[in-house]
Coordinates of C-alpha atoms in Angstrom, one line a residue:
Chain A
M161 CA 36.6 -144.1 93.8
R162 CA 37.6 -147.3 95.7
V163 CA 36.9 -150.9 93.9
E164 CA 36.4 -154.6 95.4
V165 CA 35.7 -157.5 94.2
D166 CA 34.4 -160.8 96.0
Q167 CA 36.5 -163.8 94.0
P168 CA 34.3 -166.4 96.2
K169 CA 31.0 -164.7 94.7
C170 CA 33.0 -164.5 90.8
V171 CA 31.7 -166.8 87.8
A172 CA 34.0 -166.1 85.6
S173 CA 32.2 -164.6 82.6
G174 CA 34.9 -162.3 81.7
Q175 CA 32.8 -159.5 81.2
C176 CA 34.4 -156.6 83.7
V177 CA 37.7 -157.6 81.8
L178 CA 35.8 -156.6 77.9
M179 CA 34.7 -153.6 79.8
A180 CA 37.3 -151.8 81.9
P181 CA 40.7 -154.3 80.9
A182 CA 43.0 -151.7 82.8
V183 CA 41.3 -152.7 86.6
F184 CA 40.1 -155.8 86.1
D185 CA 42.1 -159.3 84.7
Q186 CA 41.4 -162.9 85.4
D187 CA 43.3 -165.4 86.5
D188 CA 44.2 -168.9 85.5
D189 CA 40.4 -170.3 85.9
G190 CA 38.5 -166.8 84.7
I191 CA 38.2 -165.5 88.7
V192 CA 38.5 -162.1 88.6
L193 CA 41.6 -159.9 89.4
L194 CA 41.8 -156.2 90.5
L195 CA 44.6 -154.9 89.1
D196 CA 43.8 -151.5 90.1
E197 CA 41.8 -150.5 93.4
R198 CA 41.8 -146.8 93.1
P199 CA 41.3 -146.5 89.1
T200 CA 41.8 -143.4 88.0
A201 CA 38.6 -141.2 86.9
E202 CA 39.1 -141.4 83.0
H203 CA 38.3 -145.6 84.4
H204 CA 34.8 -144.6 86.1
D205 CA 32.6 -144.9 83.8
D206 CA 33.9 -148.5 82.5
V207 CA 33.9 -149.9 86.3
R208 CA 30.6 -148.7 87.1
E209 CA 29.7 -150.7 83.9
A210 CA 31.3 -153.7 84.5
A211 CA 30.1 -153.6 88.0
A212 CA 26.6 -153.2 85.9
V213 CA 26.9 -155.9 84.2
C214 CA 28.8 -158.7 86.6
P215 CA 26.4 -161.2 86.6
A216 CA 27.5 -162.6 90.4
A217 CA 27.5 -158.6 91.8
A218 CA 31.2 -159.4 92.5
I219 CA 32.5 -155.9 92.1
R220 CA 32.0 -153.1 95.1
L221 CA 32.3 -149.9 94.6
E222 CA 33.0 -147.3 96.8
Q223 CA 32.5 -143.7 96.0
E224 CA 35.3 -141.7 98.3
Chain B
M13 CA -2.4 -177.0 101.4
T14 CA -6.6 -177.5 102.1
E15 CA -8.5 -179.6 99.3
A16 CA -10.8 -176.4 99.3
Q17 CA -7.2 -174.2 98.3
T18 CA -6.0 -176.3 95.6
E19 CA -9.9 -176.2 93.9
A20 CA -9.8 -172.7 94.1
Q21 CA -6.0 -172.5 92.9
A22 CA -7.6 -174.6 89.7
G23 CA -10.3 -172.6 89.4
A24 CA -7.9 -169.6 89.1
A25 CA -5.7 -171.4 87.2
V26 CA -8.0 -171.9 83.9
G27 CA -8.1 -168.0 83.4
L28 CA -4.4 -167.7 83.6
P29 CA -2.3 -166.8 80.2
H30 CA -0.5 -170.0 78.6
H31 CA 2.7 -169.9 77.9
P32 CA 4.8 -169.8 75.8
S33 CA 2.8 -167.9 73.2
P34 CA 2.9 -168.1 69.9
R35 CA 5.0 -165.1 68.0
A36 CA 2.8 -162.5 65.6
A37 CA 3.0 -164.0 62.0
G38 CA 4.6 -161.8 59.9
C39 CA 7.0 -160.4 62.6
P40 CA 9.8 -163.5 63.1
F41 CA 12.5 -161.3 64.9
D42 CA 9.4 -159.9 67.8
P43 CA 9.1 -161.5 71.0
P44 CA 5.1 -162.6 71.4
P45 CA 2.6 -159.5 71.4
A46 CA 1.2 -161.7 74.8
L47 CA 4.5 -161.3 76.4
H48 CA 4.4 -157.5 75.3
A49 CA 1.3 -157.1 76.9
L50 CA 2.4 -158.6 80.0
Q51 CA 5.3 -156.4 80.9
S52 CA 3.3 -153.7 80.6
D53 CA 0.0 -154.2 82.4
K54 CA 1.5 -157.0 84.9
P55 CA 5.8 -157.8 85.0
L56 CA 5.4 -160.6 87.2
A57 CA 1.9 -162.5 86.2
K58 CA 1.3 -165.9 87.3
V59 CA 0.8 -167.8 83.7
R60 CA 0.1 -172.0 82.5
I61 CA 1.8 -174.1 81.5
W62 CA 2.1 -176.9 80.1
D63 CA 1.9 -179.9 83.1
G64 CA -1.5 -177.8 84.0
S65 CA 1.3 -176.0 86.8
T66 CA 1.1 -172.4 87.1
P67 CA 4.5 -170.9 87.7
W68 CA 5.5 -167.2 87.8
L69 CA 6.0 -165.4 84.5
I70 CA 9.1 -162.5 85.0
T71 CA 8.8 -160.2 82.2
G72 CA 10.4 -156.8 83.2
Y73 CA 14.3 -156.4 83.1
D74 CA 14.5 -155.3 86.6
H75 CA 12.6 -157.8 88.0
L76 CA 14.2 -160.2 86.2
R77 CA 17.5 -159.4 86.8
S78 CA 16.8 -159.0 90.8
L79 CA 15.5 -162.1 90.8
L80 CA 17.9 -164.4 88.7
G81 CA 20.4 -162.6 91.2
D82 CA 18.5 -163.9 94.4
P83 CA 20.0 -166.6 96.3
R84 CA 16.8 -167.8 97.3
I85 CA 15.5 -168.6 94.0
S86 CA 16.7 -172.2 92.7
S87 CA 18.0 -173.6 89.8
D88 CA 17.9 -177.1 90.9
A89 CA 15.4 -179.1 88.2
T90 CA 14.8 -181.9 90.8
R91 CA 13.0 -180.1 93.2
P92 CA 9.2 -179.9 93.5
G93 CA 7.2 -176.5 91.5
Y94 CA 10.4 -176.4 88.9
P95 CA 9.0 -175.3 86.0
H96 CA 9.8 -177.5 83.2
R97 CA 10.2 -176.7 79.9
T98 CA 8.4 -179.8 78.5
A99 CA 7.4 -183.6 79.5
G100 CA 11.5 -184.5 77.4
T101 CA 13.2 -181.8 79.0
K102 CA 11.7 -182.5 82.8
A103 CA 12.4 -186.3 81.7
G104 CA 16.2 -185.2 80.8
D105 CA 16.8 -182.7 83.6
Q106 CA 15.9 -185.9 85.7
A107 CA 18.0 -188.6 84.3
R108 CA 21.3 -185.6 84.1
R109 CA 22.2 -183.5 86.4
T110 CA 24.5 -181.0 85.6
F111 CA 25.7 -177.3 87.0
I112 CA 23.3 -175.9 84.9
T113 CA 20.2 -177.5 87.0
M114 CA 22.3 -177.0 90.3
D115 CA 22.9 -174.8 93.3
D116 CA 26.2 -173.2 94.9
P117 CA 28.1 -175.2 96.1
D118 CA 28.1 -177.6 94.5
H119 CA 27.0 -175.6 91.1
A120 CA 30.1 -173.4 91.9
R121 CA 32.5 -176.7 92.2
L122 CA 31.4 -178.3 89.0
R123 CA 31.5 -174.7 87.1
R124 CA 34.8 -173.7 88.0
M125 CA 36.6 -176.8 86.2
V126 CA 35.6 -175.5 82.9
T127 CA 36.2 -172.2 83.5
A128 CA 40.2 -171.7 82.2
P129 CA 39.1 -172.1 78.9
F130 CA 36.4 -169.8 78.8
A131 CA 39.1 -166.7 80.2
I132 CA 38.7 -163.4 77.7
K133 CA 42.6 -163.4 77.0
K134 CA 41.8 -167.6 75.9
M135 CA 39.4 -166.6 73.8
E136 CA 41.4 -163.9 72.3
A137 CA 44.2 -166.2 71.5
L138 CA 41.8 -168.2 69.6
R139 CA 40.5 -165.6 67.6
P140 CA 43.0 -166.1 64.9
S141 CA 42.3 -169.9 64.5
I142 CA 38.4 -169.1 64.4
Q143 CA 39.2 -166.0 61.7
K144 CA 40.9 -169.1 59.3
I145 CA 37.6 -171.5 60.2
V146 CA 35.5 -168.3 59.5
D147 CA 37.7 -167.7 56.0
D148 CA 38.2 -171.4 54.5
L149 CA 34.6 -171.8 55.0
I150 CA 33.7 -168.2 52.7
D151 CA 36.1 -169.7 50.5
E152 CA 34.1 -173.1 50.0
M153 CA 30.7 -171.4 49.6
L154 CA 32.4 -168.8 47.3
A155 CA 34.0 -171.3 45.0
G156 CA 30.8 -174.0 45.2
P157 CA 26.9 -173.6 43.7
K158 CA 24.5 -170.6 44.5
P159 CA 22.1 -170.9 45.8
V160 CA 23.3 -172.1 49.3
D161 CA 21.9 -172.8 52.7
L162 CA 24.4 -170.7 54.6
V163 CA 23.0 -172.8 58.0
E164 CA 24.4 -175.8 55.9
A165 CA 27.4 -174.4 54.6
F166 CA 28.4 -171.5 57.7
A167 CA 26.9 -170.9 60.3
L168 CA 26.8 -174.9 62.1
P169 CA 30.0 -175.4 60.8
V170 CA 31.5 -172.4 62.5
P171 CA 31.0 -172.9 66.1
S172 CA 31.0 -176.6 65.7
L173 CA 34.3 -177.0 64.4
V174 CA 35.8 -174.1 67.4
I175 CA 33.8 -176.2 69.5
C176 CA 35.1 -179.4 68.7
A177 CA 38.7 -177.7 68.7
L178 CA 38.7 -176.8 72.5
L179 CA 37.2 -180.0 73.9
G180 CA 39.2 -182.3 71.9
V181 CA 36.3 -183.9 70.1
P182 CA 36.6 -185.3 66.3
Y183 CA 34.7 -183.1 64.2
E184 CA 34.5 -186.0 62.0
D185 CA 31.5 -187.5 64.4
H186 CA 29.8 -183.3 64.1
D187 CA 26.5 -185.8 62.6
L188 CA 26.2 -188.0 66.0
F189 CA 26.6 -184.5 67.9
Q190 CA 24.7 -181.6 66.1
R191 CA 21.6 -184.6 65.1
N192 CA 21.4 -185.7 68.7
T193 CA 21.4 -182.3 69.9
K194 CA 18.6 -180.6 67.8
V195 CA 16.3 -183.9 69.7
V196 CA 17.8 -182.3 72.6
V197 CA 16.5 -179.1 72.3
R198 CA 13.3 -179.3 70.3
R199 CA 10.0 -179.2 72.4
T200 CA 8.4 -182.0 70.0
S201 CA 10.8 -184.0 71.3
T202 CA 9.1 -187.1 73.6
P203 CA 10.7 -188.0 76.7
E204 CA 11.9 -191.0 75.3
Q205 CA 13.6 -189.7 72.3
V206 CA 15.0 -186.9 74.7
L207 CA 17.0 -189.5 77.3
A208 CA 17.8 -192.4 73.9
A209 CA 19.6 -188.8 72.1
L210 CA 21.3 -187.6 75.8
T211 CA 22.3 -191.7 76.5
T212 CA 24.4 -191.6 72.8
L213 CA 25.5 -188.4 73.1
T214 CA 27.1 -189.6 77.0
D215 CA 27.9 -192.9 76.1
Y216 CA 30.0 -191.0 72.9
L217 CA 31.8 -188.7 75.6
D218 CA 32.1 -191.7 77.5
D219 CA 34.5 -193.4 75.2
L220 CA 36.5 -189.8 74.2
L221 CA 37.2 -189.5 78.2
A222 CA 38.9 -192.7 77.9
A223 CA 40.8 -192.5 75.1
K224 CA 41.8 -188.9 76.2
R225 CA 42.8 -190.3 79.6
A226 CA 44.9 -192.9 77.5
H227 CA 46.4 -190.5 75.4
P228 CA 45.6 -187.0 76.2
Q229 CA 46.1 -184.2 74.1
D230 CA 46.0 -180.0 74.3
D231 CA 41.9 -179.9 74.9
L232 CA 39.5 -179.6 77.4
L233 CA 38.7 -183.1 77.3
S234 CA 41.8 -184.0 78.3
V235 CA 42.4 -182.2 81.1
L236 CA 38.8 -183.1 82.5
A237 CA 39.8 -186.8 82.1
T238 CA 43.6 -186.4 83.9
E239 CA 43.1 -183.9 86.3
R240 CA 39.4 -184.6 87.6
V241 CA 38.6 -187.8 86.8
A242 CA 41.8 -188.9 87.3
T243 CA 42.3 -187.4 90.7
G244 CA 38.4 -188.4 92.0
E245 CA 37.0 -184.6 91.7
M246 CA 34.9 -185.8 89.3
T247 CA 33.4 -189.6 88.0
R248 CA 33.7 -190.4 84.4
R249 CA 30.3 -190.1 84.1
E250 CA 29.6 -186.7 85.5
A251 CA 32.5 -185.1 82.9
A252 CA 30.9 -186.7 80.2
E253 CA 27.7 -185.4 80.7
M254 CA 29.5 -181.8 81.6
G255 CA 31.4 -182.4 78.4
V256 CA 27.6 -182.8 76.6
L257 CA 26.8 -179.6 77.7
L258 CA 29.3 -178.0 76.8
L259 CA 29.0 -180.0 73.0
G260 CA 25.5 -179.1 72.8
A261 CA 25.9 -175.1 74.4
G262 CA 29.1 -174.4 71.9
H263 CA 26.9 -175.2 68.9
E264 CA 23.6 -175.2 68.9
T265 CA 23.2 -171.2 70.6
T266 CA 25.8 -169.2 67.8
A267 CA 24.9 -171.4 64.6
N268 CA 21.4 -169.3 65.3
M269 CA 22.9 -166.5 66.1
I270 CA 24.7 -166.6 63.0
A271 CA 21.9 -167.4 60.8
L272 CA 19.7 -165.1 62.2
G273 CA 21.5 -162.5 63.0
T274 CA 22.3 -162.9 58.8
L275 CA 19.0 -162.2 57.9
A276 CA 18.3 -159.7 60.5
L277 CA 21.0 -157.7 59.3
L278 CA 19.7 -158.7 55.7
Q279 CA 16.3 -157.4 56.6
H280 CA 18.2 -154.5 57.7
P281 CA 20.5 -153.3 55.0
D282 CA 21.4 -149.8 56.4
Q283 CA 22.6 -151.7 59.9
L284 CA 24.0 -154.4 57.5
A285 CA 26.1 -151.8 55.7
L286 CA 27.1 -150.3 59.1
I287 CA 28.8 -153.5 60.5
R288 CA 30.6 -154.2 56.6
D289 CA 32.2 -150.8 56.7
A290 CA 33.2 -150.5 59.6
E291 CA 36.8 -150.1 60.3
D292 CA 36.6 -149.3 64.3
P293 CA 36.4 -152.9 65.9
K294 CA 34.1 -151.8 68.6
T295 CA 31.7 -151.1 65.7
V296 CA 31.3 -154.5 65.4
A297 CA 31.9 -155.7 68.6
G298 CA 28.9 -153.4 69.7
A299 CA 26.8 -154.8 66.9
V300 CA 26.7 -157.9 68.4
E301 CA 25.6 -157.0 71.7
E302 CA 22.8 -155.6 69.7
L303 CA 21.9 -158.6 67.6
L304 CA 22.2 -160.6 71.1
R305 CA 19.7 -158.5 72.5
Y306 CA 17.4 -158.3 70.0
L307 CA 17.3 -161.5 68.9
N308 CA 17.7 -162.8 71.9
I309 CA 17.9 -166.6 70.6
T310 CA 17.0 -168.5 74.1
H311 CA 13.5 -168.0 74.2
S312 CA 12.4 -170.2 76.5
G313 CA 13.9 -168.3 78.7
R314 CA 15.2 -169.2 82.4
R315 CA 13.8 -171.7 84.4
R316 CA 14.0 -172.0 88.6
V317 CA 11.9 -172.6 91.6
A318 CA 11.4 -170.2 95.2
L319 CA 13.4 -171.3 98.3
E320 CA 11.6 -169.1 100.4
D321 CA 8.7 -166.3 100.0
I322 CA 9.8 -163.0 98.2
E323 CA 7.8 -160.3 98.4
I324 CA 9.0 -158.4 94.9
G325 CA 6.8 -155.8 93.2
G326 CA 3.8 -155.5 95.1
E327 CA 3.4 -159.7 94.8
V328 CA 4.8 -162.7 97.2
I329 CA 6.8 -165.0 95.1
R330 CA 5.6 -168.0 97.7
A331 CA 8.6 -170.5 99.2
G332 CA 7.8 -173.2 96.2
D333 CA 6.7 -171.2 93.7
G334 CA 7.8 -172.3 90.1
V335 CA 9.4 -169.5 88.5
V336 CA 9.9 -168.5 84.9
F337 CA 12.5 -165.6 83.2
A338 CA 11.3 -164.6 79.9
N339 CA 14.8 -162.9 79.1
D340 CA 13.3 -162.2 75.1
I341 CA 11.1 -159.7 76.5
A342 CA 12.7 -158.4 79.1
N343 CA 15.4 -157.8 76.5
R344 CA 12.6 -155.2 75.1
D345 CA 11.9 -153.9 78.2
P346 CA 11.5 -150.0 77.2
K347 CA 12.5 -149.2 81.0
A348 CA 15.7 -150.3 80.1
F349 CA 16.6 -149.7 76.4
P350 CA 15.1 -147.1 75.0
A351 CA 13.2 -147.8 71.4
P352 CA 13.2 -151.5 72.3
D353 CA 11.7 -152.8 69.0
Q354 CA 14.2 -151.2 67.1
L355 CA 17.4 -152.9 65.8
D356 CA 19.8 -150.4 66.3
I357 CA 23.5 -151.4 66.5
T358 CA 25.2 -148.2 67.3
R359 CA 22.9 -148.4 70.6
D360 CA 25.1 -149.7 73.8
A361 CA 23.4 -152.9 74.6
R362 CA 26.1 -154.3 77.0
R363 CA 23.5 -154.8 79.6
H364 CA 21.4 -156.8 77.8
V365 CA 20.6 -160.5 79.2
A366 CA 20.1 -162.7 76.2
F367 CA 22.6 -164.4 78.5
G368 CA 21.0 -165.0 81.0
Y369 CA 21.8 -163.0 84.8
G370 CA 23.3 -164.2 88.1
V371 CA 25.8 -167.3 89.2
H372 CA 24.1 -169.5 86.3
Q373 CA 25.0 -167.0 83.6
C374 CA 26.5 -168.2 80.3
L375 CA 29.5 -169.9 80.9
G376 CA 30.3 -169.6 77.3
Q377 CA 29.2 -166.1 76.4
P378 CA 33.4 -165.0 76.0
L379 CA 33.8 -167.6 73.1
A380 CA 30.4 -167.0 71.6
R381 CA 31.3 -163.1 71.3
V382 CA 34.5 -163.7 69.8
E383 CA 33.2 -165.9 67.4
L384 CA 30.1 -164.3 66.4
Q385 CA 32.7 -160.5 66.1
V386 CA 34.7 -162.6 63.5
V387 CA 32.0 -163.7 61.7
Y388 CA 30.1 -160.1 62.0
N389 CA 33.3 -158.7 60.6
T390 CA 34.2 -161.0 58.3
L391 CA 31.1 -162.7 56.5
Y392 CA 29.6 -159.5 54.6
S393 CA 32.9 -157.8 53.7
R394 CA 34.2 -161.0 52.1
I395 CA 30.4 -161.4 50.4
P396 CA 28.9 -157.6 50.0
T397 CA 26.4 -158.8 47.7
L398 CA 24.9 -161.7 50.0
A399 CA 21.1 -161.9 49.5
L400 CA 18.6 -164.0 50.4
A401 CA 17.7 -166.3 47.4
T402 CA 13.8 -166.8 48.9
D403 CA 11.7 -164.5 50.1
V404 CA 11.6 -164.1 53.7
D405 CA 7.6 -165.8 54.7
H406 CA 9.0 -169.3 52.8
L407 CA 11.9 -169.3 56.0
E408 CA 10.8 -171.9 58.8
F409 CA 12.1 -171.0 61.8
K410 CA 12.5 -172.8 64.9
H411 CA 8.9 -171.7 67.3
D412 CA 9.4 -175.1 68.4
G413 CA 12.8 -175.1 69.5
F414 CA 14.2 -174.4 72.5
V415 CA 16.8 -172.3 71.0
Y416 CA 15.2 -169.9 68.3
G417 CA 16.5 -169.6 64.7
V418 CA 16.3 -170.5 61.1
Y419 CA 16.1 -174.0 59.8
E420 CA 17.0 -173.1 56.7
L421 CA 18.8 -169.6 55.1
P422 CA 19.1 -170.2 50.9
V423 CA 21.4 -167.1 50.3
T424 CA 23.1 -166.0 47.0
W425 CA 25.4 -163.4 46.2

């Protein structure tokens, strides 16, 4: 799985950090930071959930 | 539009269901039955609202998420066709422009000025101080007479104290901001009452911002005063209006979730026991999401207007059509949540839309989550015999509020 985030679209709801804290963080303004663009399989469910709840559709996933 | 078309539209409007519709007697936690019927028969339907206009009402979960995430749907409350909730909110929305009734790029520019304090790690850092606020209020309740009104003694003070600390508003002024916020969120308020309440609140925040600029402290209003107003990025009035928005949204919503959530749990003792006996914080976090879904206190829904023609679900929403999103019933959509009318704190409810969806989704949701987690995790374990001190049929519910809840919740232990 490859993860991409779109910072200009991010609205800082913070839900990705709650769902998958090993993969997502926030900068000082609450905007998404990607910690790991190729997370290991154990995080895939959480990352998919994070992408599904992101209100701004700012998380994109690609299966590799 | 030709005269014949206007007449045809007016004729068609006569047969349309009126929105909002009432909840069923004896079912204070469930959305109105008419919404259930629309969701299964016509998840995208035209309805008639207070001013005779006929916006779309979206009741299906998938349609709601798809449209609220669509850039062709506008939040701009000054656009023709925007379906205002009442004459009072129409007057308020036109007098006061905040980012919740603006589109990008203005929305994003203003919202990003206040996102920093709501980041997850900053919310987690607040958890001990929220815990202390909750513990102190429970101590006071336990030391005082019973029965007691949980709204007045606990549900309203918790989020009010927290948002005051975050913004830098003196808590001793709580009567002023709570009273005026109540006017703003009441369906029966006249335009004059709404405008007077907003003016009082804006003037109050404006004075505070002036004081913060002269003597900055470690709070959000000081940041706005010194980093945004002083630099010319915002006018003082814009900052004051944003302060009014954050202060109101910061206490009224969470207060209702605390009181109504407690009532729902007292009516579902098996669920209450699961929370009270929980050792894993994830159980309580999950319960918060389920109660947000199940109660969906923002029962007036989200309001938008279409910028272009949008084809969806076999219908065409025309440019200029108003659109009302019934997130309360969307959270009860059986296609999204199995057995949706059941309160089940063990379900995965995280995809609920109680905070809305799209770029306008609630800014304060991380704060609401931490507050509710601390409250639900503490109140029932510290007062395990907590019980309703009246009959549920005697309670007065906020049918007339834009935010649903109970006016008073007499409890004993």
